[in-house]
Coordinates of C-alpha atoms in Angstrom, one line a residue:
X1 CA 88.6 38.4 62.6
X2 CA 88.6 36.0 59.4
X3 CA 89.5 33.3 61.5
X4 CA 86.9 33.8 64.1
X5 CA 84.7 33.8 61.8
X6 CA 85.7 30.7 59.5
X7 CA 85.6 28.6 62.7
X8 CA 82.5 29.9 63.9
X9 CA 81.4 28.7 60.9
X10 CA 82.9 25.2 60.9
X11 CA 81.8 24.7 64.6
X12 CA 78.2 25.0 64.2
X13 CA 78.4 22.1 60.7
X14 CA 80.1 19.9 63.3
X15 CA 77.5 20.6 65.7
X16 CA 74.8 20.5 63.3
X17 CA 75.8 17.2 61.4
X18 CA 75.9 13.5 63.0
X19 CA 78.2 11.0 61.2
X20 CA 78.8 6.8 62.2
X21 CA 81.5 5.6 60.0
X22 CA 82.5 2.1 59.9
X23 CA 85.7 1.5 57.5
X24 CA 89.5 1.3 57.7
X25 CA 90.1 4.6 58.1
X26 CA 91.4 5.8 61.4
X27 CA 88.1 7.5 62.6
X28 CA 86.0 4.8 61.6
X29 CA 84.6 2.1 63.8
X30 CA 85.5 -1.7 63.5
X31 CA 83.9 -3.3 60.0
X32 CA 83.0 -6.6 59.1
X33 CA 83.4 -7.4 55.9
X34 CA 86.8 -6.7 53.8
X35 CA 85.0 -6.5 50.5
X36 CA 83.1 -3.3 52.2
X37 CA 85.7 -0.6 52.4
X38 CA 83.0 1.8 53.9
X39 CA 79.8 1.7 55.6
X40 CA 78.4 4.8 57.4
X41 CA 75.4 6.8 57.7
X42 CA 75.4 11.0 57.6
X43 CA 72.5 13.8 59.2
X44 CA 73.1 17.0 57.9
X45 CA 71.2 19.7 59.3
X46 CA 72.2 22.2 57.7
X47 CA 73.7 22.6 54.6
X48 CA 77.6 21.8 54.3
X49 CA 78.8 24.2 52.0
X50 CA 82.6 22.6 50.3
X51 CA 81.7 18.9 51.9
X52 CA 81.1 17.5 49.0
X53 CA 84.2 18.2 46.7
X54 CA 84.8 16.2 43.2
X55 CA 86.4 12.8 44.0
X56 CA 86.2 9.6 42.9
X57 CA 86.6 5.9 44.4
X58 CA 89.3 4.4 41.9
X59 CA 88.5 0.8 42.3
X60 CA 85.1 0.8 44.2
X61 CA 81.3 1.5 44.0
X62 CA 79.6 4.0 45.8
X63 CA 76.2 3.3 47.0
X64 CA 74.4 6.2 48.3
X65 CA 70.9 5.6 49.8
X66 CA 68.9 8.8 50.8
X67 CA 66.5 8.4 53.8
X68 CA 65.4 12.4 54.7
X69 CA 66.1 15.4 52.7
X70 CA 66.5 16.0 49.3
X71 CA 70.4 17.0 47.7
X72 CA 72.0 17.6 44.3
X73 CA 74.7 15.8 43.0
X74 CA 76.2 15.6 39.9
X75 CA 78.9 13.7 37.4
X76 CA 80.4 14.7 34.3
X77 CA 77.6 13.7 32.3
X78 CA 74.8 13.7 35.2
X79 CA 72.8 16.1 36.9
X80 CA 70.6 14.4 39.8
X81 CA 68.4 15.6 42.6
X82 CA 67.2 12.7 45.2
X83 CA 65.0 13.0 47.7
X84 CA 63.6 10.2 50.2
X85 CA 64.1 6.7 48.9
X86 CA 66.3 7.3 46.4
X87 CA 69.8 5.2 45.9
X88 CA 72.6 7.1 43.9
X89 CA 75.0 4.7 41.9
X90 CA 78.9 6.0 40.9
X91 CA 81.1 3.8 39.7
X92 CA 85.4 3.0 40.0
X93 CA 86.9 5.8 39.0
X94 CA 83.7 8.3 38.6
X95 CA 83.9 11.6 39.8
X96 CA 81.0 13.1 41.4
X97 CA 80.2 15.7 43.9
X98 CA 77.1 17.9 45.3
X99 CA 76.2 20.7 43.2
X100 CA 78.0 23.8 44.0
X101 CA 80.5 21.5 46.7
X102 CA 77.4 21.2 49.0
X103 CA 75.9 18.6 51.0
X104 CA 72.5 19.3 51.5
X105 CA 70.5 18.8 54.6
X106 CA 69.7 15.5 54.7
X107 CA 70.2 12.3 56.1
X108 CA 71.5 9.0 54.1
X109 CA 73.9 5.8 54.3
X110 CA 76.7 5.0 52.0
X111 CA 78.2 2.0 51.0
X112 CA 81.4 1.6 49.2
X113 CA 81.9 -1.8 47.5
X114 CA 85.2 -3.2 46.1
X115 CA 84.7 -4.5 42.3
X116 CA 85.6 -7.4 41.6
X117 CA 87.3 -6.1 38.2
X118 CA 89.4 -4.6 40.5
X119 CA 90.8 -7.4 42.9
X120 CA 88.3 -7.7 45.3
X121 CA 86.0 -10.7 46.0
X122 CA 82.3 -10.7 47.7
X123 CA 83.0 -14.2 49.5
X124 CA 80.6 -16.9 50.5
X125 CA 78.6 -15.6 47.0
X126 CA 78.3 -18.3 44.3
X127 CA 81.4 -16.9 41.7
X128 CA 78.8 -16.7 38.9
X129 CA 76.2 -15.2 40.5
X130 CA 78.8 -12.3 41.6
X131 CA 79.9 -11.8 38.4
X132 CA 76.9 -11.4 37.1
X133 CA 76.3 -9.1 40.0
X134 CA 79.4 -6.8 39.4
X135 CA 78.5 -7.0 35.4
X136 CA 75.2 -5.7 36.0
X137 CA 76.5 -3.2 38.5
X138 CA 79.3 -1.7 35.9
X139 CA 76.0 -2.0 33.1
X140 CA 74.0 0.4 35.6
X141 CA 72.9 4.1 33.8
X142 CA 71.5 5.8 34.8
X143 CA 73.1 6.9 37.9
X144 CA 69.8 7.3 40.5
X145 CA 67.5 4.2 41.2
X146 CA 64.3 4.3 43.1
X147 CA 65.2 2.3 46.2
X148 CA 62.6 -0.8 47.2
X149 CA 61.7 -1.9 50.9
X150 CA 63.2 -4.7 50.4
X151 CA 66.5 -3.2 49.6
X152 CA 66.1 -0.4 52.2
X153 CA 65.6 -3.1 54.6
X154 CA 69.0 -5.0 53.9
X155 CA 70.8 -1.8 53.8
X156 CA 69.4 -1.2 57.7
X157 CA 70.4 -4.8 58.5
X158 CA 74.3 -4.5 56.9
X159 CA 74.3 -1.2 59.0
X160 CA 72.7 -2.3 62.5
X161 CA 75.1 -5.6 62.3
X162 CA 78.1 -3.3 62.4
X163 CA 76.9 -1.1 65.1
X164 CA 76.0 -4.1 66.9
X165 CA 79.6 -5.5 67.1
X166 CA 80.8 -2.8 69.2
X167 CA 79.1 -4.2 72.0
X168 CA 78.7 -7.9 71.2
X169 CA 81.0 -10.5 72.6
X170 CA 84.1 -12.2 70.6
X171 CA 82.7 -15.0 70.4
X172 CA 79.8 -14.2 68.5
X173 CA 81.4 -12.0 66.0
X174 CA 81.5 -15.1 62.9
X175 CA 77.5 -15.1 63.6
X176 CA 77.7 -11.1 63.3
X177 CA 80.0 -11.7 59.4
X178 CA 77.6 -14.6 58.4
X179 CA 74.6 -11.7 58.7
X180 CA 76.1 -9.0 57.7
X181 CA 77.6 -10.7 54.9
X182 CA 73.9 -12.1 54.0
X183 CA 72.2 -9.0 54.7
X184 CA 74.7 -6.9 51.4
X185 CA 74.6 -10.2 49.2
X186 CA 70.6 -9.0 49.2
X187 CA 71.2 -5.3 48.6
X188 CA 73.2 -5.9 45.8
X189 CA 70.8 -8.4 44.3
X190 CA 67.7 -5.9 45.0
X191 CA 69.7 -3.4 43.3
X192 CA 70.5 -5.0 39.9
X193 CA 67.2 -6.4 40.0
X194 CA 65.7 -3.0 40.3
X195 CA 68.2 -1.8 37.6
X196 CA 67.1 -4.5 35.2
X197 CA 63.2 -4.3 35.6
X198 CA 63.2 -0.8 35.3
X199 CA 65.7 -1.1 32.1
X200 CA 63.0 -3.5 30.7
X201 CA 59.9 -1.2 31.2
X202 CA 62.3 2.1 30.4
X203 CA 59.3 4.0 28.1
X204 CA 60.9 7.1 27.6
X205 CA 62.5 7.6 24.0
X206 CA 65.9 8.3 22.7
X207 CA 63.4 11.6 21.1
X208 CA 62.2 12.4 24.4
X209 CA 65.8 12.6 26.3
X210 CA 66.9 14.8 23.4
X211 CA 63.8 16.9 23.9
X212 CA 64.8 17.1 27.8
X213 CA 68.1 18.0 27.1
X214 CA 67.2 20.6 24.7
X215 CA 64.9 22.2 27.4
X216 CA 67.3 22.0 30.0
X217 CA 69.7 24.3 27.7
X218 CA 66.7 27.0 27.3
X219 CA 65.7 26.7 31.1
X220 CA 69.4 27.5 32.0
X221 CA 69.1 31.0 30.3
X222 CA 65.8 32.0 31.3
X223 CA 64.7 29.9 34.6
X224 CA 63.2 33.0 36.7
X225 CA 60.5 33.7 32.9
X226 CA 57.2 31.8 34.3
X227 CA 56.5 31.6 30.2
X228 CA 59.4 30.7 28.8
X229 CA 58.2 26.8 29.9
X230 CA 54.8 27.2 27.6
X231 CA 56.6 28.5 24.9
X232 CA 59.6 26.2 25.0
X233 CA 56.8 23.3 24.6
X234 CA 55.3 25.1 22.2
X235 CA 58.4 25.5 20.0
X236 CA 59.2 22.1 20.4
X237 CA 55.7 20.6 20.1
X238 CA 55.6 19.0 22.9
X239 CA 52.4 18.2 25.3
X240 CA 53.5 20.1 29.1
X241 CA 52.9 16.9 30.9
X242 CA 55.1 14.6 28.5
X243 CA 58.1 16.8 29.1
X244 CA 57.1 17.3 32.8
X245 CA 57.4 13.2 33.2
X246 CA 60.5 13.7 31.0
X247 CA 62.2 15.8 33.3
X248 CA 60.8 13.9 36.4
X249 CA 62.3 10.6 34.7
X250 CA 65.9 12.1 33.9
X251 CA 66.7 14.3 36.5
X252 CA 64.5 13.5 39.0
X253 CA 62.7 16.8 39.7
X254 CA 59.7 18.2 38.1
X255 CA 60.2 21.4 35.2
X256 CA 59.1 24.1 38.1
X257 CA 61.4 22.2 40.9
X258 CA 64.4 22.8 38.1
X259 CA 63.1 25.8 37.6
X260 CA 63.1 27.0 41.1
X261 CA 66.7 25.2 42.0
X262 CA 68.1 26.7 38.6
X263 CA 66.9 30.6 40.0
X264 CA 68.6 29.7 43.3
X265 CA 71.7 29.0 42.2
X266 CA 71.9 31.9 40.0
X267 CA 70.7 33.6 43.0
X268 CA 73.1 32.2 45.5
X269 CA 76.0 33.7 42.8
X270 CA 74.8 36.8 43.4
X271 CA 74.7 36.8 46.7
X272 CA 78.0 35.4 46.9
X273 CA 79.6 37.8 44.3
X274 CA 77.9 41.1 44.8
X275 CA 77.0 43.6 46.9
X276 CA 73.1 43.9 46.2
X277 CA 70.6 43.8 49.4
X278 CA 68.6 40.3 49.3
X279 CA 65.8 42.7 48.0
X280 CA 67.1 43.7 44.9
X281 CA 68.1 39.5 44.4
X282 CA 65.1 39.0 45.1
X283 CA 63.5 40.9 42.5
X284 CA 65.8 40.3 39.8
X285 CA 65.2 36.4 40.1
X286 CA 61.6 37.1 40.1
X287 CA 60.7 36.2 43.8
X288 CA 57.5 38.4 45.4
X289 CA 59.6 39.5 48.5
X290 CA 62.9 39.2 50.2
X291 CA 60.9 37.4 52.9
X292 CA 59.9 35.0 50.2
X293 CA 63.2 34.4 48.5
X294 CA 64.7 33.9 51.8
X295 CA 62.3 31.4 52.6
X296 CA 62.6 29.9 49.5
X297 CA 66.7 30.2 50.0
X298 CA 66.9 28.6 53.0
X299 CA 64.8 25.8 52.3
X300 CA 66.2 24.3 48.6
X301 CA 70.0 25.4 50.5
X302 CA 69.7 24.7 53.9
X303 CA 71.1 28.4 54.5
X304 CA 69.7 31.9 55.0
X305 CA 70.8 34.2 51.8
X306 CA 72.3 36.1 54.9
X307 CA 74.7 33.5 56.6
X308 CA 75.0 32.3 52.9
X309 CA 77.0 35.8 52.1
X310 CA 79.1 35.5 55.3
X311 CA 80.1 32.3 54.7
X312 CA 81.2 32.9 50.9
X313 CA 83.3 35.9 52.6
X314 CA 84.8 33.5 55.2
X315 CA 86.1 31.5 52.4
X316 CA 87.3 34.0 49.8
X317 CA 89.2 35.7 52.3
X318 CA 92.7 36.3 51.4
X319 CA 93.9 35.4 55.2
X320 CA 95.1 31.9 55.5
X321 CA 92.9 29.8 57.1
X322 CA 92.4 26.1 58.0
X323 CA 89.6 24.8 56.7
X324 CA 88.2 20.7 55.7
X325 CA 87.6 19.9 52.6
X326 CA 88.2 16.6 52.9
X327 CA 86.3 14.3 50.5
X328 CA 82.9 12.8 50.7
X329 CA 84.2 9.9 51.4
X330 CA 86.2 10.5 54.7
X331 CA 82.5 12.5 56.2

């Protein structure tokens, strides 16, 4: 019965997620350019819950750009969520994963770049300018980046280039490396550029990061207490909107979008761990309804609080089962 229902499970992700992969690996499609180990693009539907397990590339970056959808992903000294537009920087050797192992519904492209500290070479780039490049790149903090057109539209050149090759003739394939090749040497450069500028006009204080930290700590005990926010500022004597831009700058969600992810997540472990009706969890996380909360639920998760139980008993069953958990970056 475990089994049925673990696959069940699994079969409607695979169904509800679209994935175009262009790398070495054995599923992947032909790629271009050696100094690109992958290249692919992800729709999520629905939410994937253990996709997006701790790993780490040990001698690449990982450039995620997020087109639809907002998810939360996290390092070990990082807490992020991105929505449309947003590019998500780790580095070699950098664990990260989605917050609680999920992958959010969504839709986004990822590019994993050898460094050049590393071994690997970006050809047909002047050698100083991709040093300087791979410096800035290493230099990068902090991990999420507000994309520009500009380097949305290489991104969508590099990726159309690949899928072109599948059907372009031989001969033209040296045309199809000189553009694709072009079309990254820009994304990079957008990218530290984008890095720098917004280093140089980086307003917020070391005071003010301190002060975000600081909240985050009190908003972790209390999230679902609508006053603990006034009296936190209070406390601290802090204007509401200065934190609120804090917060927006740092973590890239406003107090009450925290707030509201925080009281999920403590909800979801209820859920998950318990045997209290969606109601009662409801309640106790200070949501008006079930109806609400399951609202609520299924939009910040991508799951209904109901299928969200099932599946957390799928997984903790003590049958043997066979399920992926492969890495986020074999999608």
């Amino acid at each position: 019965m475990h089994d049925r229902v673990v696959h069940k499970v699994l079969d409607e992700k695979m169904n509800m997620s679209r994935r175009l992969v262009f790398g070495s690996g054995s599923r992947a499609g032909h790629h271009l350019l050696p100094e690109v180990l992958e290249l692919g693009r992800g729709t999520f539907a629905v939410a994937d819950v253990g996709h997006l397990q701790p790993h780490c590339h040990p001698d690449a970056y990982e450039l995620c750009f997020i087109t639809s959808g907002e998810v939360e992903w996290a390092t070990p000294t990082s807490r992020d969520v991105l929505r449309k537009r947003d590019v998500y920087i780790t580095h070699p050797g950098e664990m990260h994963w989605g917050c609680d192992s999920t992958m959010h519904p969504c839709t986004l492209y990822w590019v994993i770049l050898g460094s050049l500290d590393h071994g690997y070479t970006w050809p047909d780039l002047d050698q100083g300018a991709a040093m300087q490049a791979n410096d800035l790149l290493r230099q990068m903090r902090p991990h999420r980046l507000r994309g520009t057109r500009r380097a949305f539209d290489a991104l969508t050149e590099l990726f159309e280039e690949h899928a072109a090759t599948r059907t372009r003739p031989t001969s033209q394939q040296a045309l199809g490396v000189a553009n694709a090749r072009a079309a990254l040497h820009r994304l990079v450069i957008e990218l530290v550029r984008t890095s720098d500028e917004r280093n140089k006009t980086h307003t917020q204080s070391a005071d003010l990061l301190a002060s975000t930290q600081t909240a985050i700590q009190i908003l972790l005990r209390e999230p679902h207490d609508p006053q603990v926010i006034r009296r936190m500022c209070r406390s601290m004597g802090m204007n509401y909107n200065q934190l609120n831009e804090a917060f927006v700058e740092h973590l890239g969600a406003t107090i009450s979008q925290y707030c509201l992810r925080q009281r999920i997540r403590l909800a979801r472990a209820r859920l998950e761990q318990s045997d209290a009706s969606v109601t009662e969890i409801a309640a106790e996380f200070g949501f008006s309804s079930g109806q609400h909360f399951a609202t609520t639920f299924r939009r910040v998760t991508g799951l209904t609080p109901s299928s969200c139980r099932r599946t957390a008993i799928s997984l903790h069953s003590p049958e043997p089962t066979s399920l992926n958990t492969q890495n986020f970056a074999n999608r």
